[in-house]
Amino acid sequence: MKLKYFSAPYIIWMVVFIAVPLLLIAYFAFTTDGGSFTVKYISDVGQYANIFIRSIWLSLIATAICLVVAYPVAFILSRMEKHKQGTMLMIVMLPMWMNFLLRTYAWMTLLGNNGIINHLFGLVGLGPYKLINTSGAVVLGMVYNYLPFMILPLYSVMEKIDKSMFEAASDLGCNSTQTLFRVVVPLSVPGITSGITMVFVPAISTFIISRMLGGGSNLLIGDLIEMQFLGNAYNPHLGAAISLVLMVIILVIMTVMNQFDPEDQVLM
Amino acid sequence: MENIVSLKNIILDFEDGERILKNISLDIRDKEFVTFLGPSGCGKTTTLRIIAGFLEPTSGDVYFDGQRINGLPPHKRNVNTVFQRYALFPHLNVYENIAFGLRVKKTPEKEILKRVGEMLELVNLKGFEKRAVNRLSGGQQQRVAIARALVNHPKVLLLDEPLGALDLKLRKEMQIELRKIQQELELTFVYVTHDQEEALTMSDSIVVMKDGIIQQIGSPTDIYNEPVNAFVADFIGESNIVNGCMPEDCVVEFTGRRFECVDKGFDPNETVDVVIRPEDVKVIPAEKAKLTGIVESVVFKGVHYEMIVDGVDHKWKIHSTKAEPVGTMIGMTFDPFDIHIMKKTEEE
């Protein structure tokens, strides 16, 4: 039982850096400057409904694209010989060793009106196209930055699927498409749910990607919150209220998601 | 009876160039219980996987029901497999695991219900429909695996060491049950095992393999009583194997003495392996015997005692219902038809 003392540092950490800040945000969201209770800021959040909808929409698209792109990658990776898997995983992870800002800057120069991509289009007599400062560019930035977070959980689940599962499916009459949908997809559901979580949550609250690739017209919730704390619109109470609403939205979406996870269902 | 599966000159090389199967030819008759028996690495599972379609032979032909099926993928073959570690689908319950093959074939729901019900009855798992497979015992998982394969009404059921993970008592029960199922459904079973007793108990015919080569094919009685070489004799049951030679027909000489036997047709003075089962060694008073030895150890084995007797040039293993005290000199003799003479295998 002595072991439980080892968890003390972590409990202290959680209280100081997670529980207390959360309470502070809730406190700020429901009080005025003078410290009296109000729901004014929470109801003010409604004015930004369009930004909320855009954020949810763009991050959903980005998550969906990540899933579609990552699924075959993770599958192929998980079926490679063990020693090749390590190398390939490193290549998947490699971009993440580069600074996040730098990577996003790189996309700015690629997508810019006079950027490399438009330059190449120009050579064959096309364009220039408006690539940067579009919602498409924001989605691209999200997919590019968060794709590894989709690949890794998918890979780690798929890698555990025993080869005999494929043989059993084939033995019982499945061609490869049937094996995919009757065996591989159901068995990789835990990876799908955690991959979606790990992409959707950072994507919905990002502000750098939308700022750098989306221009002024593609504000996301993250930008909105940032403006309330650091920008000209300075209003920590409203910022806290927006954060709180965002948190509730994420919580609701995650709860719905977890309904699909068979491991959670067993517990219920 | 017709041949349902035929293998013709099957050779299989692995990617690293190692030859796993060296020219396997074999006919399996319809409705027969055939066992591939051999030590690990002998190629028995590999042969099974070639019939299932998981492996393609490097050369040679596979025939199923008279048709050549080389290159036909597993899902198009009318065989089903019971895998070594069951390979049940963890995301499906017992019912859905058994129904899997039928659902793939888009069988009507009503028929699925009926056939899965029959299978649950056959393997004694009624009432377990909704149970998650990872909450079943090893024996129950085994039954689900058998039901999942049989529900598709395959012509041939392939079983890859299916009882390996079960304890002895359960294994014995399942052996009898499997045999019963095979006879009830009149199916062809191809069974892989390294357990000689299992093979003898269940099979109509046994294929003994070693190093990718078939050593002997025959009924359990044939294989036990007439092993073709020292390897088969030693692998099927326990044996005393001594070097000998054949001075003339029906006379064999080993440990410096001549004995009467029933084998003939060897070259004069050809060196041979002499195989005598431990239960065929008869203990007689030392003064009356050609061959004597001193009892070295006695172990009680339940039905009989196992004695190790230090004779000339060989330590004899004897199974007898009567034990002699350790250290006594005893005599040994053999009936002529209990002395099995075998040609030396080339490599030895």
Coordinates of C-alpha atoms in Angstrom, one line a residue:
Chain A
M1 CA 0.0 0.0 0.0
K2 CA 3.1 2.2 0.3
L3 CA 2.9 2.6 -3.4
K4 CA 0.1 5.1 -3.2
Y5 CA 2.5 7.7 -1.8
F6 CA 4.3 7.7 -5.1
S7 CA 1.2 9.2 -6.7
A8 CA 1.3 12.2 -4.3
P9 CA 3.4 14.4 -6.6
Y10 CA 1.0 13.8 -9.5
I11 CA -2.0 14.5 -7.4
I12 CA -0.5 17.8 -6.2
W13 CA 0.4 18.6 -9.8
M14 CA -3.2 17.9 -10.9
V15 CA -4.7 20.1 -8.2
V16 CA -2.4 23.0 -8.8
F17 CA -2.2 23.0 -12.5
I18 CA -5.4 21.5 -13.6
A19 CA -8.2 21.6 -11.0
V20 CA -7.4 25.1 -9.8
P21 CA -7.1 26.8 -13.2
L22 CA -10.4 25.1 -14.3
L23 CA -12.1 26.5 -11.3
L24 CA -10.6 29.9 -12.0
I25 CA -12.0 29.9 -15.5
A26 CA -15.4 28.9 -14.2
Y27 CA -15.1 31.7 -11.6
F28 CA -14.1 34.3 -14.2
A29 CA -16.9 33.2 -16.6
F30 CA -19.6 33.7 -14.0
T31 CA -18.4 36.9 -12.3
T32 CA -18.1 40.6 -13.2
D33 CA -15.0 42.7 -12.6
G34 CA -16.4 43.5 -9.2
G35 CA -16.7 39.8 -8.3
S36 CA -20.5 39.6 -8.3
F37 CA -22.3 36.7 -10.0
T38 CA -23.5 37.1 -13.6
V39 CA -24.5 35.0 -16.6
K40 CA -24.1 37.9 -18.9
Y41 CA -20.8 36.6 -20.4
I42 CA -22.1 33.1 -20.9
S43 CA -25.1 34.5 -22.8
D44 CA -22.8 36.8 -24.8
V45 CA -21.1 33.7 -26.2
G46 CA -24.2 33.3 -28.3
Q47 CA -23.1 36.2 -30.5
Y48 CA -20.2 34.1 -31.7
A49 CA -22.3 31.2 -32.8
N50 CA -21.1 31.5 -36.4
I51 CA -17.4 31.2 -35.3
F52 CA -18.3 28.2 -33.2
I53 CA -20.0 26.5 -36.1
R54 CA -17.1 27.3 -38.4
S55 CA -14.6 25.9 -35.9
I56 CA -16.6 22.7 -35.4
W57 CA -17.2 22.3 -39.1
L58 CA -13.5 22.9 -40.2
S59 CA -12.1 20.6 -37.5
L60 CA -14.6 17.9 -38.3
I61 CA -13.6 18.1 -42.0
A62 CA -9.9 18.0 -41.0
T63 CA -10.5 15.0 -38.6
A64 CA -12.4 13.2 -41.4
I65 CA -9.6 13.7 -43.9
C66 CA -7.0 12.7 -41.3
L67 CA -8.9 9.5 -40.7
V68 CA -9.2 8.6 -44.4
V69 CA -5.6 9.4 -45.0
A70 CA -4.2 7.8 -41.9
Y71 CA -6.2 4.6 -41.9
P72 CA -4.5 2.9 -44.9
V73 CA -1.1 4.3 -43.8
A74 CA -1.5 2.8 -40.3
F75 CA -2.7 -0.5 -41.8
I76 CA 0.1 -0.9 -44.2
L77 CA 2.6 0.1 -41.4
S78 CA 1.1 -2.4 -39.0
R79 CA 1.5 -5.3 -41.5
M80 CA 5.1 -4.5 -42.4
E81 CA 8.0 -6.5 -41.1
K82 CA 8.9 -5.5 -37.5
H83 CA 12.2 -3.9 -38.3
K84 CA 10.8 -1.8 -41.1
Q85 CA 8.0 -0.6 -38.9
G86 CA 10.4 1.3 -36.7
T87 CA 12.0 3.2 -39.6
M88 CA 8.6 4.0 -41.1
L89 CA 7.2 5.2 -37.8
M90 CA 10.2 7.5 -37.5
I91 CA 9.4 9.0 -40.9
V92 CA 5.8 9.6 -39.8
M93 CA 7.1 11.3 -36.7
L94 CA 9.8 13.3 -38.3
P95 CA 7.8 16.4 -39.1
M96 CA 6.8 16.6 -35.5
W97 CA 10.4 17.2 -34.5
M98 CA 10.3 20.5 -36.3
N99 CA 8.8 23.5 -34.5
F100 CA 5.1 23.8 -35.0
L101 CA 5.3 27.5 -36.0
L102 CA 8.0 26.9 -38.5
R103 CA 6.0 24.2 -40.2
T104 CA 3.0 26.4 -40.5
Y105 CA 5.2 29.3 -41.8
A106 CA 6.5 27.0 -44.4
W107 CA 2.9 26.4 -45.7
M108 CA 2.5 30.2 -45.8
T109 CA 5.3 30.5 -48.3
L110 CA 4.1 27.5 -50.2
L111 CA 0.5 28.7 -50.5
G112 CA 1.1 32.4 -50.9
N113 CA -0.2 34.3 -54.0
N114 CA 3.5 34.5 -55.1
G115 CA 4.3 31.3 -53.4
I116 CA 6.0 28.2 -54.8
I117 CA 2.7 26.4 -55.8
N118 CA 1.3 29.3 -57.7
H119 CA 4.7 29.8 -59.3
L120 CA 4.6 26.2 -60.5
F121 CA 1.1 26.7 -61.8
G122 CA 2.3 29.8 -63.6
L123 CA 4.9 27.8 -65.4
V124 CA 2.2 25.8 -67.1
G125 CA 0.1 28.8 -67.7
L126 CA -2.4 28.4 -64.9
G127 CA -3.4 30.6 -62.0
P128 CA -2.5 32.3 -59.8
Y129 CA -5.1 30.8 -57.5
K130 CA -6.1 32.1 -54.2
L131 CA -4.7 29.4 -51.9
I132 CA -3.8 31.2 -48.7
N133 CA -6.4 32.9 -46.4
T134 CA -9.0 30.4 -47.3
S135 CA -10.8 27.9 -45.1
G136 CA -9.3 25.2 -47.3
A137 CA -5.8 26.3 -46.2
V138 CA -6.9 26.2 -42.6
V139 CA -8.1 22.6 -43.0
L140 CA -4.9 21.7 -44.9
G141 CA -2.8 23.1 -42.0
M142 CA -4.8 21.1 -39.5
V143 CA -4.5 17.9 -41.4
Y144 CA -0.8 18.4 -41.9
N145 CA -0.1 19.2 -38.3
Y146 CA -2.3 16.6 -36.7
L147 CA -2.1 13.7 -39.0
P148 CA 0.5 11.8 -36.9
F149 CA -1.9 12.0 -34.0
M150 CA -4.3 10.0 -36.0
I151 CA -1.7 7.5 -37.5
L152 CA -0.2 6.6 -34.1
P153 CA -3.2 5.4 -32.2
L154 CA -4.5 3.6 -35.2
Y155 CA -1.2 1.9 -35.8
S156 CA -0.8 0.8 -32.2
V157 CA -4.3 -0.8 -32.2
M158 CA -3.8 -2.5 -35.6
E159 CA -0.4 -3.7 -34.8
K160 CA -2.0 -5.9 -32.1
I161 CA -4.4 -7.6 -34.4
D162 CA -3.1 -11.1 -34.8
K163 CA -2.3 -12.4 -38.2
S164 CA -4.6 -15.3 -37.5
M165 CA -7.6 -12.9 -37.5
F166 CA -7.0 -12.3 -41.2
E167 CA -6.6 -16.0 -41.9
A168 CA -9.7 -16.9 -40.0
A169 CA -11.7 -14.3 -41.9
S170 CA -10.4 -15.6 -45.2
D171 CA -11.0 -19.1 -44.2
L172 CA -14.6 -18.3 -43.4
G173 CA -15.2 -16.8 -46.9
C174 CA -14.1 -13.2 -46.7
N175 CA -12.4 -11.5 -49.6
S176 CA -10.1 -8.7 -48.7
T177 CA -12.8 -6.0 -48.7
Q178 CA -15.0 -8.1 -46.5
T179 CA -12.1 -8.8 -44.1
L180 CA -11.5 -5.0 -43.9
F181 CA -15.1 -4.1 -42.9
R182 CA -16.0 -7.2 -40.9
V183 CA -12.8 -7.7 -39.0
V184 CA -10.2 -4.9 -39.3
V185 CA -12.5 -1.9 -38.8
P186 CA -14.4 -3.3 -35.8
L187 CA -11.2 -4.4 -34.2
S188 CA -9.6 -0.9 -34.7
V189 CA -12.5 1.1 -33.3
P190 CA -10.5 2.0 -30.1
G191 CA -7.8 3.4 -32.3
I192 CA -10.3 5.3 -34.4
T193 CA -12.0 6.9 -31.4
S194 CA -8.7 7.9 -29.8
G195 CA -7.3 9.1 -33.1
I196 CA -10.4 11.3 -33.7
T197 CA -10.1 12.7 -30.1
M198 CA -6.5 13.5 -30.5
V199 CA -7.0 15.3 -33.8
F200 CA -10.4 16.9 -33.2
V201 CA -9.6 18.5 -29.8
P202 CA -6.4 20.4 -30.8
A203 CA -8.0 21.2 -34.2
I204 CA -11.1 22.9 -32.7
S205 CA -9.1 25.0 -30.3
T206 CA -6.2 26.0 -32.6
F207 CA -5.5 29.7 -33.2
I208 CA -2.1 29.7 -34.9
I209 CA -3.1 27.7 -37.9
S210 CA -6.2 29.8 -38.6
R211 CA -4.3 33.0 -38.0
M212 CA -1.4 32.2 -40.3
L213 CA -3.2 30.3 -43.1
G214 CA -6.8 31.6 -42.7
G215 CA -6.3 35.4 -42.7
G216 CA -8.8 37.6 -41.0
S217 CA -11.9 36.0 -42.5
N218 CA -11.5 32.6 -41.0
L219 CA -11.4 33.3 -37.3
L220 CA -11.8 30.2 -35.1
I221 CA -12.7 29.9 -31.5
G222 CA -9.1 29.7 -30.5
D223 CA -8.5 33.2 -32.1
L224 CA -11.5 34.5 -30.3
I225 CA -10.3 33.3 -26.9
E226 CA -6.8 34.6 -27.6
M227 CA -8.2 38.1 -28.5
Q228 CA -10.0 38.3 -25.2
F229 CA -6.9 37.6 -23.2
L230 CA -4.0 39.0 -25.2
G231 CA -5.6 41.1 -28.0
N232 CA -7.3 44.5 -28.3
A233 CA -10.7 43.1 -27.3
Y234 CA -9.3 42.4 -23.8
N235 CA -12.1 40.8 -21.8
P236 CA -11.0 37.8 -19.6
H237 CA -14.5 37.2 -18.4
L238 CA -15.8 36.7 -21.9
G239 CA -12.7 34.7 -22.8
A240 CA -13.3 32.4 -19.8
A241 CA -17.0 32.1 -20.8
I242 CA -16.0 31.1 -24.4
S243 CA -13.5 28.6 -23.1
L244 CA -16.1 27.1 -20.8
V245 CA -18.6 26.7 -23.6
L246 CA -16.0 25.2 -25.9
M247 CA -15.1 22.7 -23.1
V248 CA -18.7 21.6 -22.8
I249 CA -19.0 21.2 -26.5
I250 CA -15.9 19.0 -26.7
L251 CA -17.1 17.0 -23.7
V252 CA -20.5 16.4 -25.3
I253 CA -18.8 15.3 -28.6
M254 CA -16.4 13.0 -26.8
T255 CA -19.1 11.4 -24.8
V256 CA -21.1 10.7 -28.0
M257 CA -17.8 9.3 -29.6
N258 CA -17.1 7.0 -26.7
Q259 CA -20.4 5.3 -27.2
F260 CA -18.9 3.6 -30.2
D261 CA -15.9 2.3 -28.2
P262 CA -16.7 -1.3 -27.4
E263 CA -14.3 -1.3 -24.4
D264 CA -16.3 1.5 -22.8
Q265 CA -19.6 -0.3 -23.4
V266 CA -18.4 -3.2 -21.4
L267 CA -18.0 -1.0 -18.4
M268 CA -21.5 0.5 -18.6
Chain B
M1 CA -14.0 -44.4 -51.4
E2 CA -13.0 -41.4 -53.4
N3 CA -10.1 -39.1 -52.7
I4 CA -11.2 -35.7 -51.5
V5 CA -7.8 -34.1 -51.2
S6 CA -4.7 -35.1 -53.1
L7 CA -1.2 -33.6 -52.9
K8 CA 1.1 -34.4 -55.7
N9 CA 4.8 -33.9 -55.4
I10 CA 4.5 -30.8 -53.1
I11 CA 7.7 -28.9 -52.5
L12 CA 7.8 -25.8 -50.4
D13 CA 10.8 -23.5 -50.0
F14 CA 10.7 -20.6 -47.6
E15 CA 12.0 -17.2 -48.7
D16 CA 15.3 -17.8 -47.0
G17 CA 15.7 -20.9 -49.3
E18 CA 15.1 -23.4 -46.6
R19 CA 13.2 -26.4 -48.0
I20 CA 10.3 -27.2 -45.6
L21 CA 8.4 -29.8 -47.6
K22 CA 10.4 -32.2 -49.7
N23 CA 8.2 -33.9 -52.3
I24 CA 5.0 -34.7 -50.3
S25 CA 2.5 -36.8 -52.1
L26 CA -0.6 -37.9 -50.3
D27 CA -4.3 -38.9 -50.9
I28 CA -7.0 -38.2 -48.3
R29 CA -10.1 -40.3 -48.8
D30 CA -13.6 -38.8 -48.3
K31 CA -15.1 -39.1 -44.8
E32 CA -11.8 -40.2 -43.3
F33 CA -10.1 -38.9 -40.1
V34 CA -6.5 -38.3 -41.1
T35 CA -3.8 -37.2 -38.7
F36 CA -0.5 -35.6 -39.6
L37 CA 1.8 -36.6 -36.9
G38 CA 5.4 -35.6 -36.3
P39 CA 7.8 -33.6 -34.2
S40 CA 7.7 -29.8 -34.4
G41 CA 9.3 -28.5 -37.6
C42 CA 8.4 -31.6 -39.5
G43 CA 6.1 -29.7 -41.9
K44 CA 2.8 -31.0 -40.8
T45 CA 1.2 -27.6 -40.1
T46 CA 2.7 -26.3 -43.4
T47 CA 1.1 -29.2 -45.3
L48 CA -2.3 -28.3 -43.6
R49 CA -1.8 -24.6 -44.6
I50 CA -1.3 -25.6 -48.2
I51 CA -4.6 -27.5 -48.2
A52 CA -6.3 -24.4 -46.6
G53 CA -4.8 -22.1 -49.1
F54 CA -2.7 -19.9 -46.8
L55 CA 0.5 -21.1 -48.4
E56 CA 1.2 -21.8 -52.1
P57 CA 3.6 -24.7 -52.8
T58 CA 6.8 -23.8 -54.6
S59 CA 6.0 -26.7 -56.9
G60 CA 3.5 -29.6 -57.0
D61 CA -0.3 -29.8 -57.4
V62 CA -3.1 -29.7 -54.9
Y63 CA -6.3 -31.4 -55.9
F64 CA -9.7 -31.0 -54.2
D65 CA -12.5 -33.2 -55.2
G66 CA -10.7 -34.0 -58.4
Q67 CA -10.0 -30.4 -59.3
R68 CA -6.7 -28.7 -59.2
I69 CA -6.9 -25.8 -56.8
N70 CA -3.5 -24.3 -56.8
G71 CA -3.7 -20.5 -56.5
L72 CA -7.3 -20.6 -55.4
P73 CA -7.6 -18.2 -52.4
P74 CA -8.7 -19.7 -49.0
H75 CA -12.1 -18.0 -49.1
K76 CA -13.0 -19.8 -52.3
R77 CA -12.1 -23.3 -51.0
N78 CA -14.7 -25.6 -49.5
V79 CA -12.6 -26.3 -46.4
N80 CA -12.6 -24.7 -43.0
T81 CA -9.9 -24.5 -40.4
V82 CA -9.8 -24.7 -36.6
F83 CA -6.8 -22.7 -35.7
Q84 CA -4.2 -23.5 -33.1
R85 CA -5.1 -20.7 -30.8
Y86 CA -8.7 -20.6 -31.9
A87 CA -8.5 -17.2 -33.6
L88 CA -12.0 -16.3 -32.5
F89 CA -13.1 -12.7 -33.2
P90 CA -12.9 -10.8 -30.0
H91 CA -15.4 -8.1 -31.1
L92 CA -18.1 -10.7 -31.6
N93 CA -20.0 -12.8 -29.1
V94 CA -20.4 -16.6 -29.3
Y95 CA -23.4 -16.5 -31.6
E96 CA -21.9 -13.9 -34.0
N97 CA -18.6 -15.8 -34.1
I98 CA -20.4 -18.9 -35.2
A99 CA -22.6 -17.0 -37.6
F100 CA -19.7 -15.2 -39.2
G101 CA -19.2 -17.4 -42.2
L102 CA -22.9 -17.5 -42.9
R103 CA -23.3 -13.7 -42.8
V104 CA -20.4 -13.3 -45.2
K105 CA -22.4 -15.5 -47.6
K106 CA -25.5 -13.4 -47.0
T107 CA -27.5 -16.4 -45.7
P108 CA -31.1 -15.5 -44.7
E109 CA -31.4 -14.6 -41.0
K110 CA -33.8 -17.5 -40.4
E111 CA -31.4 -20.1 -41.7
I112 CA -28.5 -18.5 -39.7
L113 CA -30.6 -18.9 -36.5
K114 CA -31.3 -22.5 -37.3
R115 CA -27.8 -23.5 -38.3
V116 CA -26.1 -21.7 -35.4
G117 CA -28.6 -23.3 -33.1
E118 CA -27.7 -26.8 -34.4
M119 CA -24.0 -26.0 -34.0
L120 CA -24.5 -24.8 -30.4
E121 CA -26.2 -28.0 -29.7
L122 CA -23.6 -30.1 -31.3
V123 CA -20.8 -28.5 -29.3
N124 CA -22.8 -28.3 -26.1
L125 CA -22.8 -24.5 -25.8
K126 CA -26.5 -23.8 -25.6
G127 CA -27.2 -20.7 -23.5
F128 CA -23.8 -19.2 -24.2
E129 CA -25.0 -17.3 -27.3
K130 CA -24.6 -13.8 -25.9
R131 CA -21.3 -14.5 -24.0
A132 CA -18.2 -12.5 -25.0
V133 CA -15.6 -15.0 -26.4
N134 CA -12.9 -13.8 -24.1
R135 CA -15.0 -14.7 -21.1
L136 CA -15.1 -18.4 -22.1
S137 CA -12.7 -21.1 -20.8
G138 CA -10.2 -22.6 -23.1
G139 CA -12.3 -25.7 -23.7
Q140 CA -15.4 -23.5 -24.5
Q141 CA -13.4 -21.3 -26.9
Q142 CA -12.3 -24.5 -28.6
R143 CA -15.9 -25.6 -29.1
V144 CA -16.8 -22.2 -30.5
A145 CA -13.9 -22.5 -33.0
I146 CA -15.1 -25.9 -34.1
A147 CA -18.7 -24.7 -34.4
R148 CA -17.6 -21.6 -36.3
A149 CA -15.9 -23.8 -38.9
L150 CA -18.5 -26.6 -39.1
V151 CA -21.5 -24.3 -39.5
N152 CA -20.3 -23.6 -43.1
H153 CA -20.7 -27.3 -43.9
P154 CA -17.2 -27.7 -45.3
K155 CA -16.3 -30.9 -47.1
V156 CA -13.1 -31.0 -45.2
L157 CA -12.3 -29.7 -41.7
L158 CA -8.7 -28.8 -41.0
L159 CA -7.6 -28.9 -37.4
D160 CA -4.2 -27.4 -36.4
E161 CA -3.2 -28.8 -33.1
P162 CA -6.6 -27.8 -31.7
L163 CA -6.3 -29.4 -28.3
G164 CA -2.7 -28.3 -27.6
A165 CA -3.7 -25.6 -25.1
L166 CA -6.1 -27.8 -23.0
D167 CA -5.3 -29.8 -19.9
L168 CA -5.0 -33.5 -20.1
K169 CA -8.4 -34.5 -18.9
L170 CA -10.2 -32.0 -21.1
R171 CA -8.1 -33.0 -24.0
K172 CA -9.1 -36.6 -23.6
E173 CA -12.8 -35.6 -23.5
M174 CA -12.4 -33.4 -26.6
Q175 CA -10.7 -36.2 -28.5
I176 CA -13.6 -38.5 -28.0
E177 CA -16.1 -35.7 -28.8
L178 CA -14.2 -34.7 -32.0
R179 CA -14.2 -38.2 -33.2
K180 CA -17.9 -38.5 -32.5
I181 CA -18.7 -35.3 -34.4
Q182 CA -16.6 -36.5 -37.3
Q183 CA -18.5 -39.8 -37.5
E184 CA -21.9 -38.2 -36.9
L185 CA -21.5 -35.5 -39.7
E186 CA -19.6 -37.9 -42.0
L187 CA -16.9 -35.3 -42.7
T188 CA -13.3 -35.5 -43.6
F189 CA -11.1 -34.3 -40.8
V190 CA -7.4 -33.5 -41.3
Y191 CA -5.9 -33.2 -37.9
V192 CA -2.4 -32.0 -37.0
T193 CA -0.7 -33.1 -33.8
H194 CA 2.6 -34.0 -32.3
D195 CA 0.9 -36.2 -29.7
Q196 CA 1.2 -39.8 -30.8
E197 CA -1.4 -41.0 -28.4
E198 CA -3.9 -38.5 -29.7
A199 CA -3.2 -39.7 -33.2
L200 CA -3.6 -43.4 -32.3
T201 CA -6.9 -42.7 -30.5
M202 CA -8.7 -40.7 -33.1
S203 CA -7.5 -41.5 -36.6
D204 CA -8.5 -43.7 -39.4
S205 CA -5.1 -43.2 -40.9
I206 CA -2.0 -41.5 -39.7
V207 CA 0.7 -39.7 -41.8
V208 CA 4.0 -39.7 -39.9
M209 CA 6.2 -36.9 -41.0
K210 CA 9.8 -35.9 -40.3
D211 CA 11.9 -33.1 -41.8
G212 CA 9.4 -32.4 -44.6
I213 CA 9.3 -36.0 -45.7
I214 CA 6.4 -38.5 -45.2
Q215 CA 7.8 -41.5 -43.3
Q216 CA 4.8 -43.7 -43.2
I217 CA 1.1 -43.7 -44.0
G218 CA -1.2 -46.2 -42.4
S219 CA -3.9 -47.1 -39.9
P220 CA -3.0 -46.7 -36.2
T221 CA -2.6 -50.4 -35.8
D222 CA -0.3 -50.7 -38.8
I223 CA 1.8 -47.8 -37.7
Y224 CA 2.1 -49.1 -34.2
N225 CA 2.7 -52.7 -35.0
E226 CA 4.6 -52.4 -38.3
P227 CA 6.6 -49.2 -38.2
V228 CA 8.7 -48.8 -41.3
N229 CA 11.8 -47.4 -39.7
A230 CA 13.3 -46.7 -36.3
F231 CA 12.1 -43.1 -36.3
V232 CA 8.4 -44.1 -36.6
A233 CA 8.9 -46.8 -34.1
D234 CA 10.4 -44.5 -31.6
F235 CA 8.0 -41.7 -32.3
I236 CA 4.9 -43.9 -32.0
G237 CA 5.1 -45.2 -28.5
E238 CA 8.3 -46.2 -26.7
S239 CA 10.8 -48.6 -28.1
N240 CA 14.0 -50.3 -27.6
I241 CA 16.1 -49.7 -30.7
V242 CA 19.3 -51.7 -31.1
N243 CA 21.7 -52.3 -33.9
G244 CA 21.6 -55.7 -35.4
C245 CA 22.3 -57.7 -38.6
M246 CA 20.5 -60.4 -40.5
P247 CA 22.7 -63.4 -41.0
E248 CA 19.9 -65.2 -42.8
D249 CA 16.1 -65.0 -43.3
C250 CA 14.2 -65.2 -40.0
V251 CA 17.3 -64.9 -37.9
V252 CA 18.5 -61.7 -36.4
E253 CA 21.6 -61.1 -34.4
F254 CA 21.9 -58.3 -31.9
T255 CA 23.9 -57.7 -28.7
G256 CA 26.0 -60.6 -29.8
R257 CA 23.2 -63.2 -29.7
R258 CA 20.9 -64.7 -32.3
F259 CA 17.2 -64.6 -32.1
E260 CA 14.4 -66.1 -34.1
C261 CA 12.3 -63.5 -36.0
V262 CA 9.7 -63.4 -38.8
D263 CA 11.3 -60.9 -41.2
K264 CA 13.0 -62.0 -44.4
G265 CA 14.2 -60.5 -47.6
F266 CA 17.2 -58.7 -46.3
D267 CA 20.7 -59.0 -47.9
P268 CA 22.9 -61.6 -46.0
N269 CA 24.5 -59.8 -43.0
E270 CA 22.7 -56.6 -43.8
T271 CA 22.9 -54.2 -40.8
V272 CA 19.4 -53.3 -39.5
D273 CA 17.6 -51.5 -36.7
V274 CA 15.9 -53.9 -34.3
V275 CA 12.9 -52.5 -32.6
I276 CA 11.2 -54.1 -29.6
R277 CA 8.4 -52.5 -27.7
P278 CA 8.9 -52.3 -23.9
E279 CA 5.8 -54.3 -23.2
D280 CA 7.0 -57.1 -25.5
V281 CA 10.1 -57.8 -23.5
K282 CA 9.4 -60.9 -21.3
V283 CA 11.2 -61.3 -18.0
I284 CA 12.3 -64.8 -17.2
P285 CA 14.8 -66.3 -14.7
A286 CA 18.3 -65.4 -15.6
E287 CA 19.7 -68.9 -15.8
K288 CA 17.2 -69.8 -18.6
A289 CA 17.8 -66.7 -20.7
K290 CA 20.1 -66.0 -23.7
L291 CA 20.1 -62.3 -22.7
T292 CA 20.5 -61.1 -19.1
G293 CA 20.8 -57.7 -17.4
I294 CA 20.8 -56.0 -14.0
V295 CA 17.7 -54.0 -13.0
E296 CA 18.9 -50.4 -12.7
S297 CA 15.6 -48.6 -11.8
V298 CA 12.0 -49.3 -11.3
V299 CA 9.3 -46.7 -11.7
F300 CA 5.6 -47.3 -11.0
K301 CA 3.5 -45.9 -13.9
G302 CA 0.0 -46.8 -12.9
V303 CA -0.9 -49.6 -15.2
H304 CA 2.5 -51.1 -15.2
Y305 CA 6.1 -50.8 -13.9
E306 CA 8.8 -49.4 -16.1
M307 CA 12.2 -51.0 -15.5
I308 CA 15.5 -50.0 -17.0
V309 CA 17.7 -53.1 -17.3
D310 CA 21.4 -52.8 -18.0
G311 CA 22.0 -55.6 -20.5
V312 CA 24.9 -56.1 -22.9
D313 CA 25.5 -53.0 -25.1
H314 CA 22.0 -51.7 -24.4
K315 CA 19.8 -50.4 -21.6
W316 CA 16.5 -52.1 -22.0
K317 CA 13.2 -50.5 -21.2
I318 CA 10.7 -53.0 -20.0
H319 CA 7.0 -52.5 -19.1
S320 CA 5.7 -55.2 -16.9
T321 CA 3.0 -55.6 -14.3
K322 CA 5.5 -57.3 -12.0
A323 CA 8.5 -55.4 -10.6
E324 CA 11.9 -57.0 -9.9
P325 CA 14.0 -55.5 -7.1
V326 CA 16.7 -53.1 -8.2
G327 CA 20.1 -54.8 -8.5
T328 CA 18.8 -58.3 -9.4
M329 CA 20.0 -60.1 -12.4
I330 CA 17.1 -61.0 -14.7
G331 CA 16.7 -62.8 -18.1
M332 CA 14.9 -61.3 -21.1
T333 CA 13.3 -63.0 -24.1
F334 CA 11.1 -62.0 -27.0
D335 CA 8.5 -63.7 -29.1
P336 CA 9.7 -63.9 -32.8
F337 CA 6.8 -61.7 -34.1
D338 CA 7.6 -59.0 -31.5
I339 CA 11.0 -58.4 -32.9
H340 CA 10.7 -55.7 -35.6
I341 CA 13.4 -55.5 -38.2
M342 CA 13.9 -52.3 -40.1
K343 CA 16.2 -51.1 -42.8
K344 CA 18.6 -48.5 -41.6
T345 CA 17.5 -45.0 -42.7
E346 CA 20.0 -43.5 -45.1
E347 CA 20.9 -40.5 -43.1
E348 CA 21.7 -42.4 -40.0

